Amino acid sequence: MANFSKSSVPRFSVDVYQNEYLPEGGREVNAIVTVTATGGGTVGGAVAAPHLYVPGRGPSAAVALMVDCSGSMDYPPAKMRNARDATAAAIDTLRDGVRFAVIGGTHVAKEVYPGSGRLAVADATTREQAKLALRRLSAGGGTAIGTWLRLADRLLSSAEVGIRHGILLTDGRNEHESPEDLRWALDDCAGRFTCDARGVGTDWEVKEVTGIASALLGTADIVADPAGLAADFTRMMEAAMGKEVADVALRVWTPVGAAIKFVKQVAPSVEELTERRTQAGPRAGDYPTGSWGDESRDYHLCVEVPAAGIGQEMLAARVSLVVPQPGGPSRSWGSPRSSGAESGGEAESGGGTAQNLGAQGLVRAVWTDDMTASTSINPQVAHYTGQAELAQAIQQGLELRKAGDTDGATAKLGRAVQLAGASGNADTAKLLAKVVDVVDATTGTVRLKAKVEEADEMTLETRSTKTVRVKK
């Protein structure tokens, strides 16, 4: 079991990559913001929420495991057996002291362990009890994922912990509640806990599973062969146990006259954050990023600045990182926030305070008549613009293929092959090669395969947003 202490809380850093030069009258500034959390330090010189740390164990945490128990999990019977084994493997991966619960999901949500609206505290005894309780998991009933998420939220919110996380497994479509019911559940849970979502087999809906993970700032993937569930659940739980700071937000300040065009995560996957902004002052907004361990992520920031003349320069944006403080704002990032400090110490936020993590990045704009300087594209910006286009081309191509538009699908998937090859995204290139015959990757010349395995098509769609880091 991993051993953590207060001193292992990550230290955050922010690096900005951009071409700051604009032609006369130029208004659009693009920058890639790399946020890195490295272990062995302290957050901003002080531990955020120290009361949520367990000496010798690291951040207090709670995890809810949501297992699909609908009737289709019995076809084939190995699916349910593998789901039980995978859940047991995840329970074995829990750190001592972590609170946890197991939920059986059908058209209703049922507490499998420990029950009575409680969370168990992980140790040798409760792990064994939980694994015995898994024997009661059997298939039967429908699928209403919103009810699973709401029960998980109630259980996770019953304990004062630093990290709240869910793992959700489904094998079918969400047929026993309306799409609005699921959306309302996701809206209510957003910002309260993060959640990884997995689809097992090939009878589930990709957009439902990826939508759950996106809304709750987790990961999504396909496990086409149920035999792979245990290894996948173990990896997910290991990643969850590595998280050390929850509710981190990217705070972006812009000067008078400047406006944010978009903010999106571009590595390790493409995730649109623009519409998730909450106000953090007259000219600042917070964009949720979820929980962090020892890791690095990239964000694409696009700012529109007022036009200016040659030789002028300005600060187009200032990027920092904040987390809510105990007794301050809600864990949810969905409510308006009042004005706050822009760097260092505490920043007011939503009627409470937010801890500034001490890392800051500056985005600049400089107007020049040097055409070479103003027309060159920063390599990081170019790379991630291509990765975002790659994800979009795959999704559009698969939609056109399903709609029977062969020419449109061929053009989009051909462009995806071209982008994957040019950016060195070998994993996506391999997935594309299972859906199209590649004639020439450089030009994007492809032919649609006459027969495609459903698992291959679903894997490509599910993983379409995964990106590769830019080559430094």
Short mmCIF file of C-alpha atoms in Angstrom, two decimals:
data_model
loop_
_atom_site.label_atom_id
_atom_site.label_comp_id
_atom_site.label_asym_id
_atom_site.label_seq_id
_atom_site.Cartn_x
_atom_site.Cartn_y
_atom_site.Cartn_z
CA MET A 1 0.00 0.00 0.00
CA ALA A 2 1.20 3.48 -0.83
CA ASN A 3 2.36 5.57 2.11
CA PHE A 4 1.74 9.31 1.95
CA SER A 5 2.38 12.17 4.33
CA LYS A 6 1.68 15.89 4.42
CA SER A 7 5.06 16.54 2.87
CA SER A 8 4.06 14.57 -0.25
CA VAL A 9 1.34 17.05 -1.24
CA PRO A 10 2.13 18.20 -4.81
CA ARG A 11 3.75 21.51 -5.62
CA PHE A 12 2.14 23.11 -8.66
CA SER A 13 3.89 24.96 -11.47
CA VAL A 14 2.56 26.75 -14.55
CA ASP A 15 4.41 27.15 -17.86
CA VAL A 16 3.10 29.18 -20.80
CA TYR A 17 3.97 28.46 -24.44
CA GLN A 18 2.89 31.03 -27.01
CA ASN A 19 3.85 33.31 -29.87
CA GLU A 20 3.22 36.65 -28.20
CA TYR A 21 3.71 38.69 -31.39
CA LEU A 22 0.70 40.05 -33.28
CA PRO A 23 0.51 42.10 -36.48
CA GLU A 24 -0.84 45.64 -36.27
CA GLY A 25 -4.52 45.39 -35.37
CA GLY A 26 -4.21 41.69 -34.45
CA ARG A 27 -6.59 40.62 -31.70
CA GLU A 28 -6.37 36.85 -31.09
CA VAL A 29 -3.80 35.47 -28.62
CA ASN A 30 -3.32 31.71 -28.27
CA ALA A 31 -1.30 29.99 -25.56
CA ILE A 32 -0.74 26.48 -24.25
CA VAL A 33 -0.67 26.46 -20.45
CA THR A 34 1.10 23.44 -18.93
CA VAL A 35 0.16 22.72 -15.33
CA THR A 36 2.40 20.28 -13.47
CA ALA A 37 2.00 18.84 -9.99
CA THR A 38 5.07 17.17 -8.52
CA GLY A 39 5.30 15.34 -5.22
CA GLY A 40 7.57 16.05 -2.30
CA GLY A 41 6.60 19.69 -1.77
CA THR A 42 3.83 21.59 -0.09
CA VAL A 43 0.98 23.42 -1.74
CA GLY A 44 1.83 27.09 -2.12
CA GLY A 45 4.07 26.86 0.93
CA ALA A 46 1.19 25.56 3.05
CA VAL A 47 -0.92 22.45 2.98
CA ALA A 48 -4.39 23.14 1.60
CA ALA A 49 -7.05 21.82 4.01
CA PRO A 50 -4.59 20.20 6.45
CA HIS A 51 -7.45 18.75 8.54
CA LEU A 52 -8.29 16.51 5.57
CA TYR A 53 -4.96 14.69 5.75
CA VAL A 54 -4.40 11.46 7.65
CA PRO A 55 -0.89 11.36 9.16
CA GLY A 56 1.19 8.70 7.45
CA ARG A 57 -1.56 7.92 4.94
CA GLY A 58 -2.04 11.05 2.88
CA PRO A 59 -5.28 12.81 1.94
CA SER A 60 -8.49 11.42 3.37
CA ALA A 61 -10.60 9.94 0.60
CA ALA A 62 -13.92 8.26 -0.12
CA VAL A 63 -14.71 6.06 -3.10
CA ALA A 64 -18.05 4.71 -4.38
CA LEU A 65 -18.00 1.71 -6.72
CA MET A 66 -21.12 1.55 -8.92
CA VAL A 67 -21.60 -1.85 -10.57
CA ASP A 68 -24.21 -2.50 -13.26
CA CYS A 69 -26.46 -5.36 -12.12
CA SER A 70 -29.07 -5.07 -14.89
CA GLY A 71 -30.38 -8.21 -16.56
CA SER A 72 -28.03 -7.93 -19.52
CA MET A 73 -25.03 -8.48 -17.23
CA ASP A 74 -25.96 -12.19 -17.32
CA TYR A 75 -25.36 -12.41 -21.08
CA PRO A 76 -22.85 -13.98 -21.07
CA PRO A 77 -22.76 -15.04 -17.38
CA ALA A 78 -18.99 -14.40 -17.32
CA LYS A 79 -19.73 -10.67 -17.51
CA MET A 80 -21.25 -10.53 -14.02
CA ARG A 81 -18.54 -12.80 -12.64
CA ASN A 82 -15.82 -10.59 -14.10
CA ALA A 83 -17.54 -7.47 -12.72
CA ARG A 84 -17.51 -9.01 -9.20
CA ASP A 85 -13.84 -9.95 -9.57
CA ALA A 86 -12.97 -6.48 -10.85
CA THR A 87 -14.75 -4.80 -7.94
CA ALA A 88 -12.91 -7.09 -5.52
CA ALA A 89 -9.59 -6.15 -7.17
CA ALA A 90 -10.43 -2.45 -6.77
CA ILE A 91 -11.30 -2.96 -3.10
CA ASP A 92 -7.94 -4.68 -2.57
CA THR A 93 -6.25 -1.57 -4.02
CA LEU A 94 -7.80 0.81 -1.46
CA ARG A 95 -5.44 2.45 1.04
CA ASP A 96 -6.05 1.72 4.69
CA GLY A 97 -8.32 4.42 6.10
CA VAL A 98 -10.09 5.26 2.84
CA ARG A 99 -13.87 5.26 3.18
CA PHE A 100 -15.75 3.27 0.57
CA ALA A 101 -19.07 1.79 -0.51
CA VAL A 102 -20.32 -0.60 -3.18
CA ILE A 103 -23.53 0.18 -5.08
CA GLY A 104 -25.49 -2.27 -7.22
CA GLY A 105 -27.13 -0.44 -10.11
CA THR A 106 -30.31 -1.42 -11.98
CA HIS A 107 -33.42 0.73 -12.53
CA VAL A 108 -32.83 1.60 -8.86
CA ALA A 109 -29.62 1.95 -6.84
CA LYS A 110 -28.99 -0.42 -3.93
CA GLU A 111 -26.36 -0.33 -1.22
CA VAL A 112 -24.40 -3.57 -1.41
CA TYR A 113 -21.81 -2.71 1.24
CA PRO A 114 -21.68 -1.55 3.99
CA GLY A 115 -25.36 -0.44 3.88
CA SER A 116 -27.57 1.80 6.03
CA GLY A 117 -26.37 4.96 4.29
CA ARG A 118 -22.83 4.58 5.61
CA LEU A 119 -19.31 4.31 4.26
CA ALA A 120 -16.91 1.61 5.44
CA VAL A 121 -13.32 2.40 6.43
CA ALA A 122 -10.85 0.28 4.49
CA ASP A 123 -8.80 -2.23 6.46
CA ALA A 124 -8.19 -5.98 6.23
CA THR A 125 -11.53 -6.79 7.86
CA THR A 126 -13.77 -4.47 5.84
CA ARG A 127 -12.10 -5.48 2.58
CA GLU A 128 -12.95 -9.13 3.26
CA GLN A 129 -16.49 -8.24 4.33
CA ALA A 130 -16.99 -6.22 1.15
CA LYS A 131 -15.71 -9.04 -1.05
CA LEU A 132 -18.11 -11.46 0.67
CA ALA A 133 -20.95 -9.00 0.03
CA LEU A 134 -20.07 -8.98 -3.68
CA ARG A 135 -21.33 -12.56 -3.87
CA ARG A 136 -24.82 -11.12 -3.51
CA LEU A 137 -24.45 -9.19 -6.76
CA SER A 138 -26.72 -10.79 -9.34
CA ALA A 139 -28.14 -9.63 -12.65
CA GLY A 140 -31.75 -8.58 -13.03
CA GLY A 141 -33.63 -5.35 -13.74
CA GLY A 142 -33.13 -2.28 -15.88
CA THR A 143 -30.69 0.63 -16.10
CA ALA A 144 -31.14 4.09 -14.56
CA ILE A 145 -27.64 5.48 -14.09
CA GLY A 146 -28.81 8.79 -12.63
CA THR A 147 -30.10 6.93 -9.55
CA TRP A 148 -26.67 5.28 -9.09
CA LEU A 149 -24.92 8.64 -9.23
CA ARG A 150 -27.32 10.26 -6.76
CA LEU A 151 -26.82 7.44 -4.23
CA ALA A 152 -23.05 7.69 -4.71
CA ASP A 153 -23.26 11.44 -4.06
CA ARG A 154 -25.27 10.94 -0.85
CA LEU A 155 -22.81 8.37 0.46
CA LEU A 156 -19.66 10.28 -0.54
CA SER A 157 -20.94 13.53 0.97
CA SER A 158 -21.60 11.83 4.33
CA ALA A 159 -17.91 12.03 5.25
CA GLU A 160 -15.63 15.05 5.53
CA VAL A 161 -12.78 13.95 3.27
CA GLY A 162 -10.34 15.58 0.88
CA ILE A 163 -10.94 13.39 -2.18
CA ARG A 164 -14.33 12.07 -3.34
CA HIS A 165 -14.32 9.69 -6.30
CA GLY A 166 -16.62 7.27 -8.10
CA ILE A 167 -16.02 4.33 -10.42
CA LEU A 168 -18.98 3.39 -12.62
CA LEU A 169 -19.40 0.29 -14.79
CA THR A 170 -22.24 -0.26 -17.24
CA ASP A 171 -22.90 -2.75 -20.02
CA GLY A 172 -26.04 -1.25 -21.54
CA ARG A 173 -27.94 1.85 -22.50
CA ASN A 174 -29.61 4.05 -19.92
CA GLU A 175 -33.11 2.93 -20.90
CA HIS A 176 -35.07 3.25 -17.65
CA GLU A 177 -34.82 6.99 -17.11
CA SER A 178 -34.97 9.92 -19.51
CA PRO A 179 -31.84 11.61 -20.87
CA GLU A 180 -32.96 14.68 -18.88
CA ASP A 181 -32.97 12.66 -15.64
CA LEU A 182 -29.35 11.61 -16.24
CA ARG A 183 -28.36 15.16 -17.18
CA TRP A 184 -29.98 16.57 -14.02
CA ALA A 185 -28.17 13.98 -11.91
CA LEU A 186 -24.85 14.88 -13.55
CA ASP A 187 -25.51 18.59 -13.04
CA ASP A 188 -26.21 17.97 -9.35
CA CYS A 189 -23.10 15.79 -8.89
CA ALA A 190 -20.69 17.96 -10.86
CA GLY A 191 -18.05 19.45 -8.60
CA ARG A 192 -19.06 17.20 -5.69
CA PHE A 193 -17.08 14.14 -6.77
CA THR A 194 -15.05 12.96 -9.75
CA CYS A 195 -15.96 9.76 -11.57
CA ASP A 196 -14.35 7.30 -13.98
CA ALA A 197 -16.83 5.52 -16.28
CA ARG A 198 -16.39 2.25 -18.14
CA GLY A 199 -18.48 0.42 -20.71
CA VAL A 200 -18.08 -3.36 -20.81
CA GLY A 201 -18.94 -5.32 -23.95
CA THR A 202 -20.47 -3.51 -26.93
CA ASP A 203 -24.14 -2.92 -26.06
CA TRP A 204 -23.70 0.42 -24.29
CA GLU A 205 -23.87 3.96 -25.67
CA VAL A 206 -20.51 5.68 -26.13
CA LYS A 207 -21.89 9.21 -25.72
CA GLU A 208 -23.56 8.28 -22.42
CA VAL A 209 -20.40 6.85 -20.88
CA THR A 210 -18.09 9.59 -22.16
CA GLY A 211 -20.66 12.20 -21.13
CA ILE A 212 -20.65 10.92 -17.54
CA ALA A 213 -16.86 11.01 -17.34
CA SER A 214 -16.73 14.46 -18.95
CA ALA A 215 -19.30 15.99 -16.62
CA LEU A 216 -17.59 14.54 -13.55
CA LEU A 217 -14.00 15.23 -14.71
CA GLY A 218 -13.00 11.57 -14.85
CA THR A 219 -11.84 9.14 -17.52
CA ALA A 220 -13.89 7.01 -19.90
CA ASP A 221 -12.94 3.83 -21.70
CA ILE A 222 -14.21 0.61 -23.22
CA VAL A 223 -13.47 -2.84 -21.84
CA ALA A 224 -14.65 -4.89 -24.80
CA ASP A 225 -13.63 -8.21 -23.23
CA PRO A 226 -15.01 -8.60 -19.67
CA ALA A 227 -11.87 -10.58 -18.79
CA GLY A 228 -9.98 -7.27 -18.84
CA LEU A 229 -12.12 -5.65 -16.14
CA ALA A 230 -10.01 -6.60 -13.11
CA ALA A 231 -6.82 -5.10 -14.53
CA ASP A 232 -8.68 -1.95 -15.59
CA PHE A 233 -10.39 -1.51 -12.20
CA THR A 234 -7.05 -1.94 -10.45
CA ARG A 235 -5.46 0.78 -12.62
CA MET A 236 -8.41 3.13 -12.00
CA MET A 237 -8.24 2.64 -8.23
CA GLU A 238 -4.46 3.08 -8.20
CA ALA A 239 -4.93 6.39 -10.02
CA ALA A 240 -7.66 7.44 -7.56
CA MET A 241 -5.41 6.58 -4.61
CA GLY A 242 -2.70 8.78 -6.16
CA LYS A 243 -4.89 11.91 -6.06
CA GLU A 244 -3.82 14.36 -3.37
CA VAL A 245 -5.58 17.67 -3.99
CA ALA A 246 -9.27 17.94 -4.96
CA ASP A 247 -11.29 20.70 -6.61
CA VAL A 248 -8.41 22.48 -8.30
CA ALA A 249 -9.58 25.28 -10.59
CA LEU A 250 -7.74 27.13 -13.32
CA ARG A 251 -8.33 30.81 -12.57
CA VAL A 252 -7.94 33.09 -15.59
CA TRP A 253 -7.83 36.87 -15.18
CA THR A 254 -8.06 39.18 -18.19
CA PRO A 255 -7.67 43.00 -18.34
CA VAL A 256 -10.37 45.47 -19.31
CA GLY A 257 -11.26 45.08 -22.98
CA ALA A 258 -10.02 41.48 -23.26
CA ALA A 259 -12.32 38.47 -23.42
CA ILE A 260 -11.86 34.69 -23.20
CA LYS A 261 -12.76 32.97 -26.49
CA PHE A 262 -12.21 29.47 -25.13
CA VAL A 263 -10.43 27.36 -22.52
CA LYS A 264 -9.97 23.65 -23.15
CA GLN A 265 -7.88 20.86 -21.74
CA VAL A 266 -5.83 19.38 -24.59
CA ALA A 267 -3.70 16.76 -22.80
CA PRO A 268 -3.99 14.00 -21.77
CA SER A 269 -7.33 14.34 -23.53
CA VAL A 270 -9.44 17.04 -25.16
CA GLU A 271 -12.03 18.45 -22.76
CA GLU A 272 -13.98 21.66 -23.41
CA LEU A 273 -14.08 23.85 -20.30
CA THR A 274 -15.30 27.19 -21.69
CA GLU A 275 -18.93 26.83 -20.61
CA ARG A 276 -17.95 25.64 -17.13
CA ARG A 277 -16.58 29.03 -16.12
CA THR A 278 -17.75 30.52 -12.82
CA GLN A 279 -17.05 34.15 -11.98
CA ALA A 280 -14.20 34.79 -9.56
CA GLY A 281 -14.22 38.57 -9.64
CA PRO A 282 -15.01 41.35 -12.13
CA ARG A 283 -12.45 40.12 -14.68
CA ALA A 284 -11.58 36.57 -13.52
CA GLY A 285 -13.18 33.17 -13.98
CA ASP A 286 -12.57 29.70 -12.57
CA TYR A 287 -12.48 26.58 -14.77
CA PRO A 288 -12.74 23.23 -12.90
CA THR A 289 -9.98 20.65 -13.40
CA GLY A 290 -10.89 18.06 -10.74
CA SER A 291 -8.43 16.17 -8.55
CA TRP A 292 -4.66 16.07 -8.93
CA GLY A 293 -1.84 13.74 -8.00
CA ASP A 294 1.67 13.69 -9.43
CA GLU A 295 0.88 14.59 -13.06
CA SER A 296 0.96 17.18 -15.83
CA ARG A 297 -1.84 18.48 -18.07
CA ASP A 298 -2.00 20.99 -20.92
CA TYR A 299 -4.67 23.63 -21.55
CA HIS A 300 -5.31 25.76 -24.65
CA LEU A 301 -6.29 29.34 -23.82
CA CYS A 302 -7.52 31.73 -26.51
CA VAL A 303 -7.99 35.40 -25.60
CA GLU A 304 -9.36 38.24 -27.72
CA VAL A 305 -7.57 41.52 -26.91
CA PRO A 306 -8.25 45.11 -28.05
CA ALA A 307 -6.46 46.01 -31.28
CA ALA A 308 -3.29 48.06 -30.80
CA GLY A 309 -0.53 49.69 -32.80
CA ILE A 310 3.06 48.67 -33.52
CA GLY A 311 5.31 48.61 -30.47
CA GLN A 312 2.53 48.35 -27.93
CA GLU A 313 2.29 45.41 -25.56
CA MET A 314 -0.07 44.19 -22.85
CA LEU A 315 -0.73 41.41 -20.40
CA ALA A 316 -3.48 39.43 -22.16
CA ALA A 317 -4.21 37.00 -19.30
CA ARG A 318 -2.90 35.79 -15.98
CA VAL A 319 -3.40 32.13 -15.08
CA SER A 320 -3.27 30.77 -11.53
CA LEU A 321 -4.55 27.74 -9.60
CA VAL A 322 -6.95 27.79 -6.66
CA VAL A 323 -8.80 25.36 -4.37
CA PRO A 324 -11.74 26.16 -2.06
CA GLN A 325 -10.92 26.44 1.63
CA PRO A 326 -12.75 24.66 4.48
CA GLY A 327 -15.75 26.65 5.59
CA GLY A 328 -15.62 28.58 2.33
CA PRO A 329 -17.54 27.91 -0.86
CA SER A 330 -19.34 24.75 -1.82
CA ARG A 331 -17.31 21.98 -3.40
CA SER A 332 -19.34 22.60 -6.53
CA TRP A 333 -17.89 25.08 -9.03
CA GLY A 334 -21.38 25.86 -10.32
CA SER A 335 -22.24 28.96 -8.28
CA PRO A 336 -21.26 32.59 -8.98
CA ARG A 337 -18.17 33.82 -7.18
CA SER A 338 -17.36 37.23 -5.75
CA SER A 339 -14.20 39.21 -6.38
CA GLY A 340 -10.89 37.77 -5.22
CA ALA A 341 -7.17 38.18 -5.08
CA GLU A 342 -5.34 37.36 -8.28
CA SER A 343 -2.20 35.80 -6.88
CA GLY A 344 -0.82 34.47 -3.64
CA GLY A 345 -2.53 33.73 -0.33
CA GLU A 346 -6.29 33.53 -0.22
CA ALA A 347 -8.72 34.63 -2.87
CA GLU A 348 -12.35 35.37 -2.08
CA SER A 349 -14.72 33.05 -3.85
CA GLY A 350 -18.46 32.47 -3.66
CA GLY A 351 -18.94 33.81 -0.15
CA GLY A 352 -15.86 31.98 1.16
CA THR A 353 -12.20 31.84 0.34
CA ALA A 354 -10.08 29.93 -2.13
CA GLN A 355 -6.49 28.91 -1.46
CA ASN A 356 -4.18 30.16 -4.19
CA LEU A 357 -1.65 27.42 -4.94
CA GLY A 358 1.14 29.89 -5.64
CA ALA A 359 1.74 28.99 -9.30
CA GLN A 360 1.16 31.62 -11.97
CA GLY A 361 1.57 32.00 -15.72
CA LEU A 362 1.41 35.16 -17.84
CA VAL A 363 0.05 35.41 -21.40
CA ARG A 364 1.35 38.44 -23.31
CA ALA A 365 0.51 40.31 -26.49
CA VAL A 366 3.11 42.39 -28.37
CA TRP A 367 2.29 44.18 -31.64
CA THR A 368 5.08 44.18 -34.25
CA ASP A 369 5.68 44.96 -37.92
CA ASP A 370 8.03 41.97 -38.16
CA MET A 371 5.98 39.67 -40.41
CA THR A 372 8.13 36.63 -39.62
CA ALA A 373 7.55 37.04 -35.88
CA SER A 374 3.83 37.76 -36.12
CA THR A 375 2.96 34.97 -38.56
CA SER A 376 4.87 32.09 -36.98
CA ILE A 377 2.75 29.57 -35.09
CA ASN A 378 4.00 28.34 -31.73
CA PRO A 379 4.76 24.58 -32.01
CA GLN A 380 2.72 23.69 -28.92
CA VAL A 381 -0.29 25.68 -30.13
CA ALA A 382 -0.04 24.10 -33.59
CA HIS A 383 0.27 20.58 -32.16
CA TYR A 384 -2.76 20.80 -29.88
CA THR A 385 -4.87 22.58 -32.47
CA GLY A 386 -4.23 19.53 -34.63
CA GLN A 387 -5.06 17.13 -31.80
CA ALA A 388 -8.40 18.86 -31.18
CA GLU A 389 -9.16 18.68 -34.91
CA LEU A 390 -8.20 14.99 -34.89
CA ALA A 391 -10.75 14.22 -32.18
CA GLN A 392 -13.45 16.15 -34.02
CA ALA A 393 -12.64 14.51 -37.37
CA ILE A 394 -12.95 11.02 -35.84
CA GLN A 395 -16.28 11.77 -34.18
CA GLN A 396 -17.73 13.41 -37.28
CA GLY A 397 -16.40 10.64 -39.53
CA LEU A 398 -17.98 7.89 -37.43
CA GLU A 399 -21.31 9.76 -37.33
CA LEU A 400 -21.28 10.10 -41.13
CA ARG A 401 -20.38 6.42 -41.49
CA LYS A 402 -23.36 5.44 -39.32
CA ALA A 403 -25.58 7.74 -41.39
CA GLY A 404 -24.46 6.02 -44.60
CA ASP A 405 -22.56 9.01 -45.99
CA THR A 406 -19.58 7.10 -47.40
CA ASP A 407 -17.92 10.06 -49.11
CA GLY A 408 -18.23 12.32 -46.05
CA ALA A 409 -17.00 9.60 -43.69
CA THR A 410 -14.04 8.82 -45.96
CA ALA A 411 -13.01 12.48 -46.10
CA LYS A 412 -13.24 13.00 -42.33
CA LEU A 413 -11.53 9.74 -41.36
CA GLY A 414 -8.87 10.34 -44.02
CA ARG A 415 -8.15 13.72 -42.45
CA ALA A 416 -7.97 11.99 -39.05
CA VAL A 417 -5.39 9.51 -40.38
CA GLN A 418 -3.35 12.41 -41.76
CA LEU A 419 -3.46 14.30 -38.45
CA ALA A 420 -2.66 11.23 -36.36
CA GLY A 421 0.38 10.48 -38.50
CA ALA A 422 1.64 14.05 -38.55
CA SER A 423 1.36 14.46 -34.77
CA GLY A 424 2.84 11.08 -33.85
CA ASN A 425 -0.39 9.83 -32.25
CA ALA A 426 0.43 6.17 -32.92
CA ASP A 427 -2.30 4.73 -30.68
CA THR A 428 -5.05 6.61 -32.52
CA ALA A 429 -3.48 5.72 -35.88
CA LYS A 430 -3.72 2.01 -34.97
CA LEU A 431 -7.37 2.37 -33.98
CA LEU A 432 -8.15 4.19 -37.24
CA ALA A 433 -6.49 1.39 -39.22
CA LYS A 434 -9.16 -0.99 -37.91
CA VAL A 435 -11.91 1.16 -39.41
CA VAL A 436 -10.30 2.28 -42.67
CA ASP A 437 -7.75 0.88 -45.10
CA VAL A 438 -4.94 3.43 -45.22
CA VAL A 439 -3.68 4.05 -48.78
CA ASP A 440 -1.46 7.03 -47.97
CA ALA A 441 -1.28 8.40 -44.41
CA THR A 442 0.61 11.53 -45.47
CA THR A 443 -2.18 12.71 -47.79
CA GLY A 444 -4.98 11.13 -45.77
CA THR A 445 -6.06 8.85 -48.58
CA VAL A 446 -8.16 6.02 -47.14
CA ARG A 447 -10.95 3.58 -48.00
CA LEU A 448 -13.69 2.62 -45.56
CA LYS A 449 -13.51 -1.03 -44.56
CA ALA A 450 -16.53 -2.99 -45.72
CA LYS A 451 -16.80 -4.80 -42.40
CA VAL A 452 -15.76 -3.32 -39.06
CA GLU A 453 -15.95 -5.04 -35.69
CA GLU A 454 -18.33 -3.15 -33.41
CA ALA A 455 -15.76 -3.19 -30.59
CA ASP A 456 -13.16 -1.57 -32.86
CA GLU A 457 -15.52 1.24 -33.89
CA MET A 458 -16.59 1.87 -30.27
CA THR A 459 -12.98 1.86 -29.08
CA LEU A 460 -12.04 4.48 -31.69
CA GLU A 461 -14.99 6.67 -30.71
CA THR A 462 -14.43 6.31 -26.95
CA ARG A 463 -10.71 7.09 -27.19
CA SER A 464 -11.00 9.76 -29.89
CA THR A 465 -10.23 12.58 -27.45
CA LYS A 466 -7.01 11.03 -26.10
CA THR A 467 -4.00 13.07 -27.20
CA VAL A 468 -0.22 12.79 -27.24
CA ARG A 469 1.99 15.41 -25.62
CA VAL A 470 3.84 17.78 -27.89
CA LYS A 471 7.42 16.79 -28.64
CA LYS A 472 9.58 19.33 -26.82
#
